[in-house]
Amino acid sequence: MPLVTNLIDDKSPLIRYDSTWLPATSANDQSEDRYYHGTATTNRVMNGQVTFTFNGTAIWWYGSKRDNHGTFSVEIDDVTYGPYSGYSAVDQFIVPIFNVSGLNQGTHQVTLTNTGSGTTIYVASDFIVWQSNVGNDDDQLITETIDDPDPRFQYQDPLWTSPSDVNVYSNGTGQRTNQRNLDFHREMVTLFGKTGASNGPYTVQLDGGQTNVYNATANLSYYEITLFHADNLGPGQHQLTITNTPSINGQGLGIDYAVVSNLNLLRWMTALLLLQSQF
C-alpha cells in the first residue's frame, strides 16, 4: 500500500504547545535562521509540554541539539520513552531528537515533556515528519492541488475578502473569511493557510463529524502552514467545513489552498479488464 510521508512546521496549529513554549526569535537566538524555514518553538520550563496527534505508523520529531539543551521524555499512547538528551557541545540543527516506527496504523497521540534543569533546560521543536499507510499494496496515490479560487471551495457568508498581504500567498491568491466549505472526492486532504497576529481560533469539521478546535495566532505572519490534515477517509465525496471563531474582534481566517489525494485502484481496473476480455 502507498506509504505517505507528511511534514508540518513548528508553526502549525496542529501542534499544541502549552503556554510555557515560546517562538525562537533573532532577539533571543542568533542562530534562529539555522532552523527549518528559519523558525522554531522553544521551551525552558521543567515539565513544559507539547502534544501532536497523527494517523500513521511512524513519527520523527526534529529540533536542535546545543550546549544549553537538556533532557526530555516522550509519551505515545500512554507508553513513555526516554529520557532523551538534546545536549551537544557543538550546535546541531534540523536533527531528529526523537523517532519511533512500527506503530499500528491508526491514531496516536505524542506528548513531549521537558525534563531538563539548571543550565541545560532548553528543548526546541522545529518540525515533525510522520508516515501513514493508505489503501492497499497495489494502489497508487494521485495528488491534486485545489487553489482557493476553485469552485470546490464554497463561501458560506458574504464577508470573505482578499487579504491585504495576498501577494505572499501561494499563486498570489488567498481569502480571509468567516466560514468555508471544501467538497472533494479524495481519500486524503491537507489544508494550508496563514497563521499570524491577526489570526485566531478556528474549527474544522469533516463530513459533519467531530468539531476540531485549533488556534492560528502566532507572533509573526507565516504562510502555507498546515491548518488541517486527514487521511484514510475512504472513497466517495467528503466535505470539510472551516469556521473562524475569533476570540477578539478583528481576528480572521486565512485560507490559501488544499492538497487532496486519491487512490488509483489498479486491482479493480485490472479485474474489470480481465472480466471484459471474457466477453
Coordinates of N, CA and C in Angstrom, one line a residue, residues 147-148 161-176 194 221-224 255-257:
D147 N -6.6 25.3 -5.5 CA -6.3 26.7 -5.0 C -7.6 27.3 -4.6
D148 N -7.5 28.4 -3.8 CA -8.7 28.9 -3.2 C -9.7 29.5 -4.1
T161 N -13.0 38.3 1.9 CA -12.2 39.3 1.3 C -10.9 38.8 0.8
S162 N -10.3 39.5 -0.1 CA -8.9 39.2 -0.4 C -8.0 39.9 0.6
P163 N -7.1 39.2 1.3 CA -6.3 39.8 2.3 C -5.3 40.8 1.8
S164 N -4.9 41.8 2.6 CA -4.0 42.8 2.2 C -2.6 42.3 1.8
D165 N -2.3 41.1 2.4 CA -1.0 40.5 2.1 C -1.1 39.4 1.1
V166 N -2.1 39.4 0.2 CA -2.4 38.3 -0.7 C -1.2 38.0 -1.6
N167 N -0.3 39.0 -1.8 CA 0.8 38.7 -2.7 C 1.8 37.7 -2.2
V168 N 1.8 37.4 -0.9 CA 2.7 36.4 -0.3 C 2.0 35.0 -0.1
Y169 N 0.7 34.9 -0.5 CA 0.0 33.6 -0.6 C 0.5 32.9 -1.8
S170 N 0.2 31.6 -1.8 CA 0.6 30.8 -3.0 C -0.2 31.3 -4.2
N171 N 0.5 31.4 -5.3 CA -0.1 31.9 -6.6 C -0.7 33.3 -6.4
G172 N -0.4 34.0 -5.4 CA -0.9 35.4 -5.2 C -2.4 35.4 -5.0
T173 N -3.0 34.3 -4.5 CA -4.4 34.3 -4.2 C -4.6 33.7 -2.8
G174 N -5.6 34.3 -2.1 CA -5.9 33.8 -0.8 C -7.2 34.5 -0.3
Q175 N -7.8 34.0 0.7 CA -9.1 34.5 1.2 C -9.1 34.6 2.7
R176 N -9.6 35.7 3.2 CA -9.9 36.0 4.6 C -11.4 35.8 4.8
K194 N -2.7 30.7 6.5 CA -1.8 31.6 7.2 C -2.0 31.5 8.7
S221 N 3.7 36.7 10.9 CA 2.9 36.1 9.9 C 3.7 35.0 9.2
Y222 N 3.0 33.8 9.1 CA 3.6 32.6 8.4 C 2.6 32.1 7.4
Y223 N 3.1 31.7 6.2 CA 2.3 31.3 5.1 C 2.5 29.9 4.7
E224 N 1.5 29.3 4.0 CA 1.5 27.9 3.6 C 1.7 27.0 4.7
I255 N -7.2 31.4 4.4 CA -7.2 30.1 3.6 C -6.4 30.3 2.3
D256 N -5.5 29.4 2.0 CA -4.7 29.5 0.8 C -5.1 28.4 -0.2
Y257 N -4.8 27.2 0.1 CA -5.1 26.1 -0.8 C -5.2 24.8 -0.1

